[in-house]
Amino acid sequence: MNYRTLGADLTVSAVGLGCMGMSHAYGAPADKKQMTELLAQAVDMGYTFFDTAEVYGTPDNPHDNEELVGAALKPYRDNIVLATKFGIHFDMTSSATNKPLVPDSRPEVIRASVEASLKRLGTDHIDLYYQHRLDPKIPIEEVAGVMSDLIREGKITHWGLSEATEETIRRAHAVCPVTAIQNRYSMMARWYESLFPVLEELHIGYVAFSPLANGFLSGRYDKTSTFEAETDYRSVMPQFQPENIDRNRELLALLNRLADEKDATPAQISLAWMLCKKPYIVPIPGTRKLSRLTENAGAADVILSAEEVASIAKALDGMEMSQVFGGSKIVSK
């Protein structure tokens, strides 16, 4: 595994592990013993960057994921980077598969959240603490001020923003330097590329969630693929709808061609494309399988030249493809 630096000094594995799906979101509940073993295997492979959140859990236990990750990684705590998030809760009264998000970044709520996360993670500090979503009722400067206090108190060492815009990033960074943003990014979700100049100006890292478009870019799904409507978020994601498989055929063909040329897999090409695009991008794909964990780690060894990266971008620009879960965002000032 290769390594890279987020912000000024946070060194992480070039590919991190998004842990959300280890407790929910993609089908049947995960086996905790198997997930504990998988996290240990990730450390053995060189993964050092693990991402969770206080709301990554199950309806019965919204905080299940932090508890799982904290317990499984406790033996390795001194050698890993733990990232978690505050600032939202799910509307559990909703019957929707993707439950509405309710933002809440009041200072007293943040302080309660950090104490609870520290306890669940079994640690005395959080390495990277993100505001999960912007709270329109609380000025970002006020949130950044709380982060500055938490850093001074040693409860967190770095902080970041998720699904952030340029204006939010600049305002937050002026109060307390931001180490990383965590936004959606993949070959099917490129709308945040407009943030690259400000990230480079301010020396902020980009942690890419859903880098495989929720697994679609692995190339392992077709019109016959089915997902449990009540438990699997992919059942409502546009890229997995049968009518959209044909619309994405050209994209999948590109991935398969590049995979053959590089002796890699489509998933590895998808991750290598962003790794080779910018030195401050760190994808955090999720998985429940050892084979996928190994495959994703291998993406760090796939080299694409600047010319190849540019050629892929040109191809993507002219390519028809379906919408991807998350929609498009306006991220300019």
mmCIF file of C-alpha atoms in Angstrom:
data_model
loop_
_atom_site.group_PDB
_atom_site.id
_atom_site.type_symbol
_atom_site.label_atom_id
_atom_site.label_comp_id
_atom_site.label_asym_id
_atom_site.label_seq_id
_atom_site.Cartn_x
_atom_site.Cartn_y
_atom_site.Cartn_z
ATOM 1 C CA MET A 1 0.000 0.000 0.000
ATOM 2 C CA ASN A 2 1.154 3.511 -0.790
ATOM 3 C CA TYR A 3 0.494 6.489 1.450
ATOM 4 C CA ARG A 4 -0.345 10.154 1.007
ATOM 5 C CA THR A 5 -0.926 13.230 3.118
ATOM 6 C CA LEU A 6 -4.203 15.027 3.757
ATOM 7 C CA GLY A 7 -3.864 18.688 4.639
ATOM 8 C CA ALA A 8 -0.662 19.671 6.375
ATOM 9 C CA ASP A 9 0.309 16.463 8.122
ATOM 10 C CA LEU A 10 -2.298 13.681 8.244
ATOM 11 C CA THR A 11 -0.682 10.643 6.617
ATOM 12 C CA VAL A 12 -3.091 7.919 5.486
ATOM 13 C CA SER A 13 -3.108 4.894 3.225
ATOM 14 C CA ALA A 14 -3.698 5.854 -0.415
ATOM 15 C CA VAL A 15 -6.890 3.805 -0.329
ATOM 16 C CA GLY A 16 -8.973 3.974 2.826
ATOM 17 C CA LEU A 17 -11.870 1.841 3.986
ATOM 18 C CA GLY A 18 -15.376 3.233 4.179
ATOM 19 C CA CYS A 19 -16.956 1.243 6.978
ATOM 20 C CA MET A 20 -20.622 2.219 6.641
ATOM 21 C CA GLY A 21 -21.721 -0.892 4.776
ATOM 22 C CA MET A 22 -20.286 -3.135 7.466
ATOM 23 C CA SER A 23 -23.387 -2.556 9.556
ATOM 24 C CA HIS A 24 -26.102 -1.572 7.079
ATOM 25 C CA ALA A 25 -27.032 -0.190 3.674
ATOM 26 C CA TYR A 26 -26.250 -3.099 1.394
ATOM 27 C CA GLY A 27 -28.562 -5.984 2.086
ATOM 28 C CA ALA A 28 -28.701 -8.336 5.063
ATOM 29 C CA PRO A 29 -27.116 -7.231 8.350
ATOM 30 C CA ALA A 30 -23.413 -7.970 8.455
ATOM 31 C CA ASP A 31 -21.928 -10.630 10.696
ATOM 32 C CA LYS A 32 -20.012 -8.694 13.348
ATOM 33 C CA LYS A 33 -17.416 -11.399 13.856
ATOM 34 C CA GLN A 34 -16.666 -11.497 10.141
ATOM 35 C CA MET A 35 -16.471 -7.711 9.942
ATOM 36 C CA THR A 36 -14.109 -7.613 12.925
ATOM 37 C CA GLU A 37 -11.853 -10.113 11.169
ATOM 38 C CA LEU A 38 -12.077 -8.123 7.936
ATOM 39 C CA LEU A 39 -10.958 -4.932 9.662
ATOM 40 C CA ALA A 40 -7.970 -6.753 11.144
ATOM 41 C CA GLN A 41 -7.120 -8.093 7.698
ATOM 42 C CA ALA A 42 -7.318 -4.572 6.309
ATOM 43 C CA VAL A 43 -4.675 -3.434 8.788
ATOM 44 C CA ASP A 44 -2.466 -6.356 7.791
ATOM 45 C CA MET A 45 -2.742 -5.268 4.130
ATOM 46 C CA GLY A 46 -1.565 -1.741 4.929
ATOM 47 C CA TYR A 47 -4.824 0.097 5.265
ATOM 48 C CA THR A 48 -4.442 2.817 7.894
ATOM 49 C CA PHE A 49 -7.463 5.031 7.138
ATOM 50 C CA PHE A 50 -10.889 3.989 8.434
ATOM 51 C CA ASP A 51 -14.061 6.027 8.036
ATOM 52 C CA THR A 52 -17.238 5.799 10.096
ATOM 53 C CA ALA A 53 -19.905 8.150 11.529
ATOM 54 C CA GLU A 54 -22.162 8.391 14.520
ATOM 55 C CA VAL A 55 -25.162 7.651 12.271
ATOM 56 C CA TYR A 56 -23.761 4.618 10.433
ATOM 57 C CA GLY A 57 -25.846 1.966 12.097
ATOM 58 C CA THR A 58 -29.105 0.070 12.046
ATOM 59 C CA PRO A 59 -32.620 1.216 12.925
ATOM 60 C CA ASP A 60 -32.269 -0.628 16.224
ATOM 61 C CA ASN A 61 -28.836 0.854 16.945
ATOM 62 C CA PRO A 62 -27.931 3.968 14.934
ATOM 63 C CA HIS A 63 -24.445 3.976 16.489
ATOM 64 C CA ASP A 64 -23.625 0.348 15.704
ATOM 65 C CA ASN A 65 -20.876 1.130 13.206
ATOM 66 C CA GLU A 66 -18.742 3.231 15.536
ATOM 67 C CA GLU A 67 -18.973 0.512 18.187
ATOM 68 C CA LEU A 68 -17.945 -2.175 15.682
ATOM 69 C CA VAL A 69 -15.047 -0.164 14.246
ATOM 70 C CA GLY A 70 -13.798 0.976 17.629
ATOM 71 C CA ALA A 71 -13.728 -2.500 19.131
ATOM 72 C CA ALA A 72 -12.213 -4.165 16.055
ATOM 73 C CA LEU A 73 -9.438 -1.624 15.604
ATOM 74 C CA LYS A 74 -8.555 -1.034 19.245
ATOM 75 C CA PRO A 75 -5.483 -3.333 19.097
ATOM 76 C CA TYR A 76 -4.123 -1.227 16.215
ATOM 77 C CA ARG A 77 -5.151 2.216 17.433
ATOM 78 C CA ASP A 78 -1.653 3.685 17.535
ATOM 79 C CA ASN A 79 -1.030 2.786 13.890
ATOM 80 C CA ILE A 80 -4.265 3.887 12.215
ATOM 81 C CA VAL A 81 -6.260 7.018 11.450
ATOM 82 C CA LEU A 82 -9.867 7.040 12.653
ATOM 83 C CA ALA A 83 -12.350 9.373 11.001
ATOM 84 C CA THR A 84 -15.913 9.897 12.150
ATOM 85 C CA LYS A 85 -18.642 12.506 11.728
ATOM 86 C CA PHE A 86 -21.127 14.651 13.602
ATOM 87 C CA GLY A 87 -23.958 16.960 12.690
ATOM 88 C CA ILE A 88 -26.871 14.895 11.410
ATOM 89 C CA HIS A 89 -29.380 12.346 12.531
ATOM 90 C CA PHE A 90 -31.807 10.340 10.444
ATOM 91 C CA ASP A 91 -35.549 10.842 10.576
ATOM 92 C CA MET A 92 -36.326 7.384 11.878
ATOM 93 C CA THR A 93 -40.069 8.042 11.581
ATOM 94 C CA SER A 94 -39.732 7.952 7.790
ATOM 95 C CA SER A 95 -40.482 4.693 5.974
ATOM 96 C CA ALA A 96 -38.184 5.593 3.071
ATOM 97 C CA THR A 97 -35.200 3.344 2.308
ATOM 98 C CA ASN A 98 -33.006 6.448 2.224
ATOM 99 C CA LYS A 99 -34.256 8.224 5.316
ATOM 100 C CA PRO A 100 -34.231 12.040 5.359
ATOM 101 C CA LEU A 101 -31.276 13.703 7.043
ATOM 102 C CA VAL A 102 -31.864 16.193 9.838
ATOM 103 C CA PRO A 103 -28.866 18.541 10.355
ATOM 104 C CA ASP A 104 -27.954 19.738 13.828
ATOM 105 C CA SER A 105 -24.608 21.382 14.504
ATOM 106 C CA ARG A 106 -25.415 23.398 17.578
ATOM 107 C CA PRO A 107 -22.252 23.638 19.726
ATOM 108 C CA GLU A 108 -23.815 21.729 22.617
ATOM 109 C CA VAL A 109 -24.859 18.956 20.232
ATOM 110 C CA ILE A 110 -21.352 18.739 18.759
ATOM 111 C CA ARG A 111 -19.838 18.437 22.233
ATOM 112 C CA ALA A 112 -22.276 15.683 23.182
ATOM 113 C CA SER A 113 -21.523 13.917 19.897
ATOM 114 C CA VAL A 114 -17.754 13.978 20.269
ATOM 115 C CA GLU A 115 -17.904 12.593 23.807
ATOM 116 C CA ALA A 116 -20.245 9.804 22.696
ATOM 117 C CA SER A 117 -18.092 8.972 19.658
ATOM 118 C CA LEU A 118 -14.928 8.847 21.754
ATOM 119 C CA LYS A 119 -16.618 6.391 24.076
ATOM 120 C CA ARG A 120 -17.990 4.189 21.300
ATOM 121 C CA LEU A 121 -14.673 4.186 19.445
ATOM 122 C CA GLY A 122 -12.784 3.376 22.631
ATOM 123 C CA THR A 123 -10.216 6.101 22.108
ATOM 124 C CA ASP A 124 -9.092 9.350 23.707
ATOM 125 C CA HIS A 125 -8.980 11.284 20.428
ATOM 126 C CA ILE A 126 -10.449 11.314 16.933
ATOM 127 C CA ASP A 127 -7.948 11.809 14.116
ATOM 128 C CA LEU A 128 -10.337 13.397 11.613
ATOM 129 C CA TYR A 129 -13.719 14.757 12.670
ATOM 130 C CA TYR A 130 -16.098 15.835 9.910
ATOM 131 C CA GLN A 131 -19.217 17.916 9.931
ATOM 132 C CA HIS A 132 -21.405 15.383 8.146
ATOM 133 C CA ARG A 133 -23.660 17.956 6.491
ATOM 134 C CA LEU A 134 -23.979 21.719 6.638
ATOM 135 C CA ASP A 135 -26.495 23.008 9.153
ATOM 136 C CA PRO A 136 -28.154 26.064 7.574
ATOM 137 C CA LYS A 137 -29.140 27.351 11.020
ATOM 138 C CA ILE A 138 -25.590 27.434 12.424
ATOM 139 C CA PRO A 139 -22.880 29.629 10.814
ATOM 140 C CA ILE A 140 -19.934 27.506 9.720
ATOM 141 C CA GLU A 141 -17.642 29.915 11.598
ATOM 142 C CA GLU A 142 -19.325 28.848 14.830
ATOM 143 C CA VAL A 143 -18.794 25.181 13.989
ATOM 144 C CA ALA A 144 -15.146 25.872 13.122
ATOM 145 C CA GLY A 145 -14.727 27.619 16.448
ATOM 146 C CA VAL A 146 -15.908 24.512 18.266
ATOM 147 C CA MET A 147 -13.452 22.432 16.215
ATOM 148 C CA SER A 148 -10.631 24.760 17.249
ATOM 149 C CA ASP A 149 -11.588 24.259 20.884
ATOM 150 C CA LEU A 150 -11.731 20.471 20.498
ATOM 151 C CA ILE A 151 -8.294 20.425 18.889
ATOM 152 C CA ARG A 152 -6.888 22.544 21.705
ATOM 153 C CA GLU A 153 -8.464 20.158 24.227
ATOM 154 C CA GLY A 154 -6.939 17.140 22.457
ATOM 155 C CA LYS A 155 -10.276 15.480 21.716
ATOM 156 C CA ILE A 156 -9.680 15.685 17.965
ATOM 157 C CA THR A 157 -6.499 16.334 15.987
ATOM 158 C CA HIS A 158 -7.909 17.354 12.569
ATOM 159 C CA TRP A 159 -11.273 18.275 11.154
ATOM 160 C CA GLY A 160 -13.096 18.323 7.871
ATOM 161 C CA LEU A 161 -16.318 18.953 6.005
ATOM 162 C CA SER A 162 -18.542 16.597 4.036
ATOM 163 C CA GLU A 163 -20.485 17.632 0.922
ATOM 164 C CA ALA A 164 -18.968 21.096 1.223
ATOM 165 C CA THR A 165 -19.032 24.009 -1.207
ATOM 166 C CA GLU A 166 -16.196 26.450 -1.912
ATOM 167 C CA GLU A 167 -17.791 29.210 0.138
ATOM 168 C CA THR A 168 -18.227 26.935 3.146
ATOM 169 C CA ILE A 169 -14.676 25.635 2.860
ATOM 170 C CA ARG A 170 -13.170 29.107 2.719
ATOM 171 C CA ARG A 171 -15.197 30.451 5.619
ATOM 172 C CA ALA A 172 -14.447 27.420 7.786
ATOM 173 C CA HIS A 173 -10.745 27.329 6.917
ATOM 174 C CA ALA A 174 -10.330 30.989 7.883
ATOM 175 C CA VAL A 175 -11.323 30.121 11.457
ATOM 176 C CA CYS A 176 -9.727 26.686 11.887
ATOM 177 C CA PRO A 177 -7.644 25.067 9.106
ATOM 178 C CA VAL A 178 -9.554 22.295 7.357
ATOM 179 C CA THR A 179 -7.599 19.089 6.740
ATOM 180 C CA ALA A 180 -9.945 17.375 4.280
ATOM 181 C CA ILE A 181 -13.303 17.459 2.636
ATOM 182 C CA GLN A 182 -15.252 14.268 2.120
ATOM 183 C CA ASN A 183 -17.470 14.541 -0.945
ATOM 184 C CA ARG A 184 -18.932 12.109 -3.414
ATOM 185 C CA TYR A 185 -16.586 11.460 -6.337
ATOM 186 C CA SER A 186 -16.398 8.872 -9.083
ATOM 187 C CA MET A 187 -16.316 8.619 -12.864
ATOM 188 C CA MET A 188 -20.088 9.040 -12.693
ATOM 189 C CA ALA A 189 -20.051 11.896 -10.168
ATOM 190 C CA ARG A 190 -17.528 14.565 -11.139
ATOM 191 C CA TRP A 191 -19.358 17.756 -10.197
ATOM 192 C CA TYR A 192 -16.997 18.554 -7.321
ATOM 193 C CA GLU A 193 -13.943 18.765 -9.600
ATOM 194 C CA SER A 194 -14.566 22.516 -9.618
ATOM 195 C CA LEU A 195 -13.272 22.499 -6.027
ATOM 196 C CA PHE A 196 -9.793 21.309 -7.001
ATOM 197 C CA PRO A 197 -8.288 24.810 -7.344
ATOM 198 C CA VAL A 198 -9.395 25.933 -3.875
ATOM 199 C CA LEU A 199 -8.230 22.652 -2.323
ATOM 200 C CA GLU A 200 -4.832 23.146 -3.902
ATOM 201 C CA GLU A 201 -4.701 26.785 -2.822
ATOM 202 C CA LEU A 202 -5.527 25.952 0.806
ATOM 203 C CA HIS A 203 -3.699 22.576 0.913
ATOM 204 C CA ILE A 204 -6.821 20.571 1.770
ATOM 205 C CA GLY A 205 -7.253 16.882 0.966
ATOM 206 C CA TYR A 206 -10.185 15.290 -0.859
ATOM 207 C CA VAL A 207 -11.575 12.064 0.616
ATOM 208 C CA ALA A 208 -13.769 10.497 -2.048
ATOM 209 C CA PHE A 209 -16.770 8.539 -0.851
ATOM 210 C CA SER A 210 -18.702 6.239 -3.195
ATOM 211 C CA PRO A 211 -15.649 6.148 -5.532
ATOM 212 C CA LEU A 212 -17.097 3.118 -7.310
ATOM 213 C CA ALA A 213 -20.564 4.678 -7.632
ATOM 214 C CA ASN A 214 -21.803 2.412 -4.850
ATOM 215 C CA GLY A 215 -20.167 -0.585 -6.509
ATOM 216 C CA PHE A 216 -21.555 -0.047 -9.996
ATOM 217 C CA LEU A 217 -18.114 0.697 -11.470
ATOM 218 C CA SER A 218 -16.861 -2.703 -10.418
ATOM 219 C CA GLY A 219 -18.645 -3.929 -13.554
ATOM 220 C CA ARG A 220 -20.268 -6.810 -11.707
ATOM 221 C CA TYR A 221 -23.899 -5.793 -12.141
ATOM 222 C CA ASP A 222 -26.283 -6.197 -15.067
ATOM 223 C CA LYS A 223 -30.013 -6.114 -15.839
ATOM 224 C CA THR A 224 -30.588 -9.303 -13.863
ATOM 225 C CA SER A 225 -29.101 -7.936 -10.635
ATOM 226 C CA THR A 226 -31.650 -7.531 -7.848
ATOM 227 C CA PHE A 227 -31.565 -5.839 -4.450
ATOM 228 C CA GLU A 228 -33.799 -6.189 -1.405
ATOM 229 C CA ALA A 229 -36.117 -3.174 -1.513
ATOM 230 C CA GLU A 230 -36.460 -2.753 2.245
ATOM 231 C CA THR A 231 -32.819 -3.175 3.242
ATOM 232 C CA ASP A 232 -30.542 -2.390 0.286
ATOM 233 C CA TYR A 233 -30.047 1.235 -0.779
ATOM 234 C CA ARG A 234 -29.014 0.112 -4.257
ATOM 235 C CA SER A 235 -32.618 -0.808 -4.943
ATOM 236 C CA VAL A 236 -33.418 2.892 -5.381
ATOM 237 C CA MET A 237 -30.151 4.090 -6.936
ATOM 238 C CA PRO A 238 -30.565 5.120 -10.583
ATOM 239 C CA GLN A 239 -27.358 3.537 -11.833
ATOM 240 C CA PHE A 240 -28.629 0.076 -10.875
ATOM 241 C CA GLN A 241 -32.032 0.344 -12.567
ATOM 242 C CA PRO A 242 -32.316 -2.120 -15.474
ATOM 243 C CA GLU A 243 -33.190 0.605 -17.968
ATOM 244 C CA ASN A 244 -29.957 2.429 -17.128
ATOM 245 C CA ILE A 245 -27.591 -0.484 -17.667
ATOM 246 C CA ASP A 246 -27.701 0.135 -21.415
ATOM 247 C CA ARG A 247 -27.133 3.864 -20.924
ATOM 248 C CA ASN A 248 -23.922 3.064 -19.048
ATOM 249 C CA ARG A 249 -22.662 0.488 -21.538
ATOM 250 C CA GLU A 250 -20.052 2.814 -23.052
ATOM 251 C CA LEU A 251 -18.635 3.639 -19.616
ATOM 252 C CA LEU A 252 -18.366 -0.019 -18.667
ATOM 253 C CA ALA A 253 -16.737 -0.800 -22.012
ATOM 254 C CA LEU A 254 -14.095 1.872 -21.332
ATOM 255 C CA LEU A 255 -13.379 0.415 -17.903
ATOM 256 C CA ASN A 256 -13.093 -3.111 -19.266
ATOM 257 C CA ARG A 257 -10.742 -2.020 -22.066
ATOM 258 C CA LEU A 258 -8.456 -0.161 -19.660
ATOM 259 C CA ALA A 259 -8.557 -3.057 -17.221
ATOM 260 C CA ASP A 260 -7.355 -5.416 -19.951
ATOM 261 C CA GLU A 261 -4.570 -3.018 -20.939
ATOM 262 C CA LYS A 262 -3.345 -2.577 -17.366
ATOM 263 C CA ASP A 263 -3.877 -6.165 -16.198
ATOM 264 C CA ALA A 264 -6.261 -4.802 -13.594
ATOM 265 C CA THR A 265 -9.971 -4.893 -12.802
ATOM 266 C CA PRO A 266 -12.588 -2.245 -13.656
ATOM 267 C CA ALA A 267 -12.792 -1.316 -9.966
ATOM 268 C CA GLN A 268 -9.036 -0.837 -9.781
ATOM 269 C CA ILE A 269 -9.088 1.366 -12.873
ATOM 270 C CA SER A 270 -11.872 3.465 -11.351
ATOM 271 C CA LEU A 271 -9.828 4.035 -8.185
ATOM 272 C CA ALA A 272 -6.476 4.431 -9.954
ATOM 273 C CA TRP A 273 -8.003 7.118 -12.182
ATOM 274 C CA MET A 274 -8.614 9.410 -9.217
ATOM 275 C CA LEU A 275 -5.428 8.429 -7.377
ATOM 276 C CA CYS A 276 -3.373 9.364 -10.431
ATOM 277 C CA LYS A 277 -5.444 12.493 -11.101
ATOM 278 C CA LYS A 278 -4.489 14.354 -7.911
ATOM 279 C CA PRO A 279 -2.004 13.478 -5.136
ATOM 280 C CA TYR A 280 -4.389 14.683 -2.424
ATOM 281 C CA ILE A 281 -7.347 12.448 -3.361
ATOM 282 C CA VAL A 282 -7.961 9.406 -1.145
ATOM 283 C CA PRO A 283 -10.845 7.112 -2.098
ATOM 284 C CA ILE A 284 -12.639 5.179 0.639
ATOM 285 C CA PRO A 285 -14.534 2.319 -1.020
ATOM 286 C CA GLY A 286 -16.481 0.034 1.274
ATOM 287 C CA THR A 287 -16.750 -3.728 1.217
ATOM 288 C CA ARG A 288 -17.693 -6.745 3.280
ATOM 289 C CA LYS A 289 -15.493 -9.157 1.333
ATOM 290 C CA LEU A 290 -11.810 -9.971 1.691
ATOM 291 C CA SER A 291 -11.420 -10.370 -2.074
ATOM 292 C CA ARG A 292 -12.718 -6.844 -2.658
ATOM 293 C CA LEU A 293 -10.549 -5.460 0.131
ATOM 294 C CA THR A 294 -7.513 -6.950 -1.610
ATOM 295 C CA GLU A 295 -8.684 -5.745 -5.015
ATOM 296 C CA ASN A 296 -9.211 -2.174 -3.828
ATOM 297 C CA ALA A 297 -5.809 -2.041 -2.146
ATOM 298 C CA GLY A 298 -4.248 -3.147 -5.419
ATOM 299 C CA ALA A 299 -5.549 -0.020 -7.129
ATOM 300 C CA ALA A 300 -2.750 1.938 -5.450
ATOM 301 C CA ASP A 301 -0.275 -0.007 -7.593
ATOM 302 C CA VAL A 302 -1.993 0.724 -10.926
ATOM 303 C CA ILE A 303 -0.253 3.577 -12.713
ATOM 304 C CA LEU A 304 -2.008 5.802 -15.226
ATOM 305 C CA SER A 305 0.031 8.486 -16.968
ATOM 306 C CA ALA A 306 -1.098 12.091 -17.084
ATOM 307 C CA GLU A 307 -1.942 11.554 -20.746
ATOM 308 C CA GLU A 308 -4.073 8.524 -19.900
ATOM 309 C CA VAL A 309 -5.897 10.389 -17.135
ATOM 310 C CA ALA A 310 -6.599 13.261 -19.531
ATOM 311 C CA SER A 311 -7.797 10.845 -22.193
ATOM 312 C CA ILE A 312 -10.216 9.250 -19.743
ATOM 313 C CA ALA A 313 -11.551 12.661 -18.761
ATOM 314 C CA LYS A 314 -12.133 13.550 -22.406
ATOM 315 C CA ALA A 315 -13.959 10.276 -22.957
ATOM 316 C CA LEU A 316 -16.128 10.806 -19.879
ATOM 317 C CA ASP A 317 -16.975 14.343 -20.994
ATOM 318 C CA GLY A 318 -18.466 13.073 -24.234
ATOM 319 C CA MET A 319 -20.136 9.988 -22.861
ATOM 320 C CA GLU A 320 -23.795 9.339 -22.190
ATOM 321 C CA MET A 321 -24.419 7.812 -18.792
ATOM 322 C CA SER A 322 -27.248 7.587 -16.299
ATOM 323 C CA GLN A 323 -27.724 9.674 -13.226
ATOM 324 C CA VAL A 324 -25.950 8.326 -10.169
ATOM 325 C CA PHE A 325 -27.229 8.330 -6.608
ATOM 326 C CA GLY A 326 -26.547 11.717 -5.078
ATOM 327 C CA GLY A 327 -27.538 13.837 -8.043
ATOM 328 C CA SER A 328 -25.598 16.845 -9.234
ATOM 329 C CA LYS A 329 -24.653 19.795 -7.090
ATOM 330 C CA ILE A 330 -23.875 23.463 -7.742
ATOM 331 C CA VAL A 331 -20.603 24.045 -5.950
ATOM 332 C CA SER A 332 -19.453 27.457 -7.132
ATOM 333 C CA LYS A 333 -19.640 30.560 -4.952
#
